[in-house]
Amino acid sequence: MVRNLTTDDVLPVINLLLKFHQESHQRILTMDTDKLVDMLYNYINTAEAFFKVYDCGGKIKGFFSGTWDSLYSVEKLGFLSFFYIDPCYRNGKVSLSLVKELALLQDEKDIKIMYATSTAGMGKVNQNSFTRLFKRVGFIDDYGCLTRIKK
């Protein structure tokens, strides 16, 4: 089931973020777990932020997070920060459930445009899978930036 991040999820999500870090080009950066903890609590406590986890019997198998703001417009813009699935659970129910929840969240929060990019350097295969997955819920590939416009 997909649900909001809670304080009980912080440790398992950090473990997944460490996996993400090792898979991505960002692995050349030094990971600071104190900053990760602060970041997760900020997601929990910030109204204009979202962090959803896929929980299967108490095991977190994936997550997505982001923020929204109106910036310079009347309507809200959304920005996906993370979308990660544990490698053991890719290409299945977890991925599709999370991306469907993202589209639902966009509609519920009345976010006019949601931006999603795969900027972590996860490789061509993962990039192509990411793009195909997001297109299933109405995102369009706008030259590497996936965009979904609420109708």
PDB file of C-alpha atoms in Angstrom:
ATOM      1  CA  MET A   1       0.000   0.000   0.000  1.00  0.00           C
ATOM      2  CA  VAL A   2       1.145   3.538  -0.695  1.00  0.00           C
ATOM      3  CA  ARG A   3       1.022   5.917   2.240  1.00  0.00           C
ATOM      4  CA  ASN A   4       2.668   9.015   3.688  1.00  0.00           C
ATOM      5  CA  LEU A   5       6.112   8.800   5.256  1.00  0.00           C
ATOM      6  CA  THR A   6       6.053   8.591   9.056  1.00  0.00           C
ATOM      7  CA  THR A   7       8.759   8.953  11.678  1.00  0.00           C
ATOM      8  CA  ASP A   8       8.821   5.131  11.991  1.00  0.00           C
ATOM      9  CA  ASP A   9       9.914   4.935   8.333  1.00  0.00           C
ATOM     10  CA  VAL A  10      13.013   7.117   8.661  1.00  0.00           C
ATOM     11  CA  LEU A  11      15.541   4.295   9.174  1.00  0.00           C
ATOM     12  CA  PRO A  12      14.251   1.971   6.402  1.00  0.00           C
ATOM     13  CA  VAL A  13      14.000   4.911   3.997  1.00  0.00           C
ATOM     14  CA  ILE A  14      17.567   5.971   4.816  1.00  0.00           C
ATOM     15  CA  ASN A  15      18.664   2.442   3.934  1.00  0.00           C
ATOM     16  CA  LEU A  16      16.923   2.774   0.554  1.00  0.00           C
ATOM     17  CA  LEU A  17      18.421   6.234   0.026  1.00  0.00           C
ATOM     18  CA  LEU A  18      21.862   4.717   0.628  1.00  0.00           C
ATOM     19  CA  LYS A  19      21.109   2.121  -2.089  1.00  0.00           C
ATOM     20  CA  PHE A  20      19.966   4.921  -4.393  1.00  0.00           C
ATOM     21  CA  HIS A  21      23.185   6.791  -3.666  1.00  0.00           C
ATOM     22  CA  GLN A  22      25.320   3.781  -4.624  1.00  0.00           C
ATOM     23  CA  GLU A  23      23.404   3.221  -7.889  1.00  0.00           C
ATOM     24  CA  SER A  24      23.498   6.814  -9.075  1.00  0.00           C
ATOM     25  CA  HIS A  25      26.158   9.189 -10.344  1.00  0.00           C
ATOM     26  CA  GLN A  26      25.747  10.885  -6.985  1.00  0.00           C
ATOM     27  CA  ARG A  27      27.846   8.126  -5.406  1.00  0.00           C
ATOM     28  CA  ILE A  28      30.858  10.432  -5.873  1.00  0.00           C
ATOM     29  CA  LEU A  29      29.309  12.672  -3.193  1.00  0.00           C
ATOM     30  CA  THR A  30      29.853  12.003   0.507  1.00  0.00           C
ATOM     31  CA  MET A  31      26.606  10.905   2.099  1.00  0.00           C
ATOM     32  CA  ASP A  32      25.698  12.649   5.370  1.00  0.00           C
ATOM     33  CA  THR A  33      23.103  10.576   7.251  1.00  0.00           C
ATOM     34  CA  ASP A  34      22.359  13.442   9.667  1.00  0.00           C
ATOM     35  CA  LYS A  35      21.311  15.546   6.676  1.00  0.00           C
ATOM     36  CA  LEU A  36      19.202  12.649   5.397  1.00  0.00           C
ATOM     37  CA  VAL A  37      17.373  12.458   8.719  1.00  0.00           C
ATOM     38  CA  ASP A  38      16.783  16.231   8.683  1.00  0.00           C
ATOM     39  CA  MET A  39      15.563  16.042   5.091  1.00  0.00           C
ATOM     40  CA  LEU A  40      13.059  13.290   5.902  1.00  0.00           C
ATOM     41  CA  TYR A  41      11.681  15.164   8.914  1.00  0.00           C
ATOM     42  CA  ASN A  42      11.332  18.265   6.740  1.00  0.00           C
ATOM     43  CA  TYR A  43       9.224  16.251   4.294  1.00  0.00           C
ATOM     44  CA  ILE A  44       7.039  15.052   7.161  1.00  0.00           C
ATOM     45  CA  ASN A  45       6.578  18.544   8.612  1.00  0.00           C
ATOM     46  CA  THR A  46       6.271  20.732   5.505  1.00  0.00           C
ATOM     47  CA  ALA A  47       2.784  21.313   4.107  1.00  0.00           C
ATOM     48  CA  GLU A  48       4.020  21.948   0.548  1.00  0.00           C
ATOM     49  CA  ALA A  49       6.020  18.726   0.440  1.00  0.00           C
ATOM     50  CA  PHE A  50       5.143  15.098  -0.118  1.00  0.00           C
ATOM     51  CA  PHE A  51       6.910  11.845   0.613  1.00  0.00           C
ATOM     52  CA  LYS A  52       5.063   8.603  -0.098  1.00  0.00           C
ATOM     53  CA  VAL A  53       6.289   5.093   0.609  1.00  0.00           C
ATOM     54  CA  TYR A  54       5.206   1.716  -0.708  1.00  0.00           C
ATOM     55  CA  ASP A  55       4.714  -0.403   2.406  1.00  0.00           C
ATOM     56  CA  CYS A  56       4.180  -4.143   2.087  1.00  0.00           C
ATOM     57  CA  GLY A  57       3.635  -5.689   5.494  1.00  0.00           C
ATOM     58  CA  GLY A  58       5.996  -3.263   7.206  1.00  0.00           C
ATOM     59  CA  LYS A  59       8.715  -3.449   4.522  1.00  0.00           C
ATOM     60  CA  ILE A  60       9.344  -0.243   2.559  1.00  0.00           C
ATOM     61  CA  LYS A  61       9.940  -1.274  -1.067  1.00  0.00           C
ATOM     62  CA  GLY A  62      10.065   2.144  -2.704  1.00  0.00           C
ATOM     63  CA  PHE A  63       9.178   5.807  -2.384  1.00  0.00           C
ATOM     64  CA  PHE A  64       8.773   9.144  -4.098  1.00  0.00           C
ATOM     65  CA  SER A  65       9.005  12.691  -2.820  1.00  0.00           C
ATOM     66  CA  GLY A  66       8.786  16.263  -3.951  1.00  0.00           C
ATOM     67  CA  THR A  67       7.371  19.706  -3.383  1.00  0.00           C
ATOM     68  CA  TRP A  68       4.932  22.136  -4.901  1.00  0.00           C
ATOM     69  CA  ASP A  69       4.776  25.907  -5.068  1.00  0.00           C
ATOM     70  CA  SER A  70       3.083  28.588  -7.098  1.00  0.00           C
ATOM     71  CA  LEU A  71       6.391  30.409  -7.620  1.00  0.00           C
ATOM     72  CA  TYR A  72       5.436  33.075 -10.185  1.00  0.00           C
ATOM     73  CA  SER A  73       1.968  31.842 -11.175  1.00  0.00           C
ATOM     74  CA  VAL A  74      -1.508  31.513  -9.735  1.00  0.00           C
ATOM     75  CA  GLU A  75      -1.440  27.738 -10.294  1.00  0.00           C
ATOM     76  CA  LYS A  76       0.820  25.300  -8.463  1.00  0.00           C
ATOM     77  CA  LEU A  77       3.868  23.648  -9.994  1.00  0.00           C
ATOM     78  CA  GLY A  78       5.114  20.320  -8.640  1.00  0.00           C
ATOM     79  CA  PHE A  79       8.660  18.993  -8.636  1.00  0.00           C
ATOM     80  CA  LEU A  80       9.525  15.342  -8.093  1.00  0.00           C
ATOM     81  CA  SER A  81      12.708  15.062  -6.024  1.00  0.00           C
ATOM     82  CA  PHE A  82      13.095  11.301  -5.596  1.00  0.00           C
ATOM     83  CA  PHE A  83      11.510   8.228  -7.151  1.00  0.00           C
ATOM     84  CA  TYR A  84      13.222   5.040  -6.107  1.00  0.00           C
ATOM     85  CA  ILE A  85      12.294   1.378  -6.014  1.00  0.00           C
ATOM     86  CA  ASP A  86      14.442  -1.217  -4.271  1.00  0.00           C
ATOM     87  CA  PRO A  87      16.100  -3.182  -7.123  1.00  0.00           C
ATOM     88  CA  CYS A  88      14.469  -6.402  -5.845  1.00  0.00           C
ATOM     89  CA  TYR A  89      10.995  -5.001  -6.592  1.00  0.00           C
ATOM     90  CA  ARG A  90      11.374  -3.137  -9.893  1.00  0.00           C
ATOM     91  CA  ASN A  91       9.262  -3.692 -12.997  1.00  0.00           C
ATOM     92  CA  GLY A  92       6.141  -4.621 -11.138  1.00  0.00           C
ATOM     93  CA  LYS A  93       3.334  -3.576  -8.880  1.00  0.00           C
ATOM     94  CA  VAL A  94       5.464  -1.300  -6.674  1.00  0.00           C
ATOM     95  CA  SER A  95       6.554   1.026  -9.490  1.00  0.00           C
ATOM     96  CA  LEU A  96       3.111   1.310 -11.044  1.00  0.00           C
ATOM     97  CA  SER A  97       1.409   1.827  -7.676  1.00  0.00           C
ATOM     98  CA  LEU A  98       3.782   4.662  -6.790  1.00  0.00           C
ATOM     99  CA  VAL A  99       3.483   6.475 -10.116  1.00  0.00           C
ATOM    100  CA  LYS A 100      -0.326   6.181 -10.013  1.00  0.00           C
ATOM    101  CA  GLU A 101      -0.246   7.667  -6.501  1.00  0.00           C
ATOM    102  CA  LEU A 102       1.894  10.540  -7.775  1.00  0.00           C
ATOM    103  CA  ALA A 103      -0.701  11.336 -10.469  1.00  0.00           C
ATOM    104  CA  LEU A 104      -3.499  11.097  -7.882  1.00  0.00           C
ATOM    105  CA  LEU A 105      -1.613  13.385  -5.484  1.00  0.00           C
ATOM    106  CA  GLN A 106      -1.130  15.907  -8.293  1.00  0.00           C
ATOM    107  CA  ASP A 107      -4.853  15.933  -8.971  1.00  0.00           C
ATOM    108  CA  GLU A 108      -5.838  16.068  -5.276  1.00  0.00           C
ATOM    109  CA  LYS A 109      -3.446  18.952  -4.511  1.00  0.00           C
ATOM    110  CA  ASP A 110      -4.549  20.762  -7.686  1.00  0.00           C
ATOM    111  CA  ILE A 111      -0.984  20.929  -8.999  1.00  0.00           C
ATOM    112  CA  LYS A 112      -1.306  22.186 -12.572  1.00  0.00           C
ATOM    113  CA  ILE A 113       2.064  20.943 -13.832  1.00  0.00           C
ATOM    114  CA  MET A 114       4.205  18.197 -12.310  1.00  0.00           C
ATOM    115  CA  TYR A 115       7.827  17.894 -13.425  1.00  0.00           C
ATOM    116  CA  ALA A 116       9.790  14.675 -13.135  1.00  0.00           C
ATOM    117  CA  THR A 117      13.310  14.088 -14.380  1.00  0.00           C
ATOM    118  CA  SER A 118      15.668  11.194 -14.019  1.00  0.00           C
ATOM    119  CA  THR A 119      18.785  13.151 -13.212  1.00  0.00           C
ATOM    120  CA  ALA A 120      20.600  10.722 -10.951  1.00  0.00           C
ATOM    121  CA  GLY A 121      22.455   8.933 -13.739  1.00  0.00           C
ATOM    122  CA  MET A 122      20.876   5.554 -13.117  1.00  0.00           C
ATOM    123  CA  GLY A 123      21.735   4.326 -16.616  1.00  0.00           C
ATOM    124  CA  LYS A 124      19.929   4.090 -19.942  1.00  0.00           C
ATOM    125  CA  VAL A 125      17.859   1.012 -19.049  1.00  0.00           C
ATOM    126  CA  ASN A 126      16.511   2.607 -15.864  1.00  0.00           C
ATOM    127  CA  GLN A 127      15.973   5.926 -17.677  1.00  0.00           C
ATOM    128  CA  ASN A 128      13.920   4.190 -20.382  1.00  0.00           C
ATOM    129  CA  SER A 129      11.908   2.243 -17.778  1.00  0.00           C
ATOM    130  CA  PHE A 130      11.301   5.468 -15.820  1.00  0.00           C
ATOM    131  CA  THR A 131      10.053   7.249 -18.951  1.00  0.00           C
ATOM    132  CA  ARG A 132       7.736   4.393 -20.001  1.00  0.00           C
ATOM    133  CA  LEU A 133       6.342   4.115 -16.475  1.00  0.00           C
ATOM    134  CA  PHE A 134       5.546   7.807 -16.156  1.00  0.00           C
ATOM    135  CA  LYS A 135       3.949   7.932 -19.603  1.00  0.00           C
ATOM    136  CA  ARG A 136       1.434   5.328 -18.358  1.00  0.00           C
ATOM    137  CA  VAL A 137      -0.163   7.953 -16.095  1.00  0.00           C
ATOM    138  CA  GLY A 138      -0.158  10.837 -18.555  1.00  0.00           C
ATOM    139  CA  PHE A 139       3.340  12.322 -18.387  1.00  0.00           C
ATOM    140  CA  ILE A 140       4.852  13.453 -21.675  1.00  0.00           C
ATOM    141  CA  ASP A 141       8.559  13.361 -22.483  1.00  0.00           C
ATOM    142  CA  ASP A 142       9.532  16.957 -23.093  1.00  0.00           C
ATOM    143  CA  TYR A 143      13.181  16.494 -24.127  1.00  0.00           C
ATOM    144  CA  GLY A 144      14.227  14.639 -20.987  1.00  0.00           C
ATOM    145  CA  CYS A 145      11.869  16.364 -18.580  1.00  0.00           C
ATOM    146  CA  LEU A 146       8.701  14.388 -18.013  1.00  0.00           C
ATOM    147  CA  THR A 147       5.718  16.669 -17.570  1.00  0.00           C
ATOM    148  CA  ARG A 148       2.119  15.950 -16.587  1.00  0.00           C
ATOM    149  CA  ILE A 149      -0.451  18.726 -16.999  1.00  0.00           C
ATOM    150  CA  LYS A 150      -3.628  18.454 -14.936  1.00  0.00           C
ATOM    151  CA  LYS A 151      -6.726  18.788 -17.095  1.00  0.00           C
TER     152      LYS A 151
END
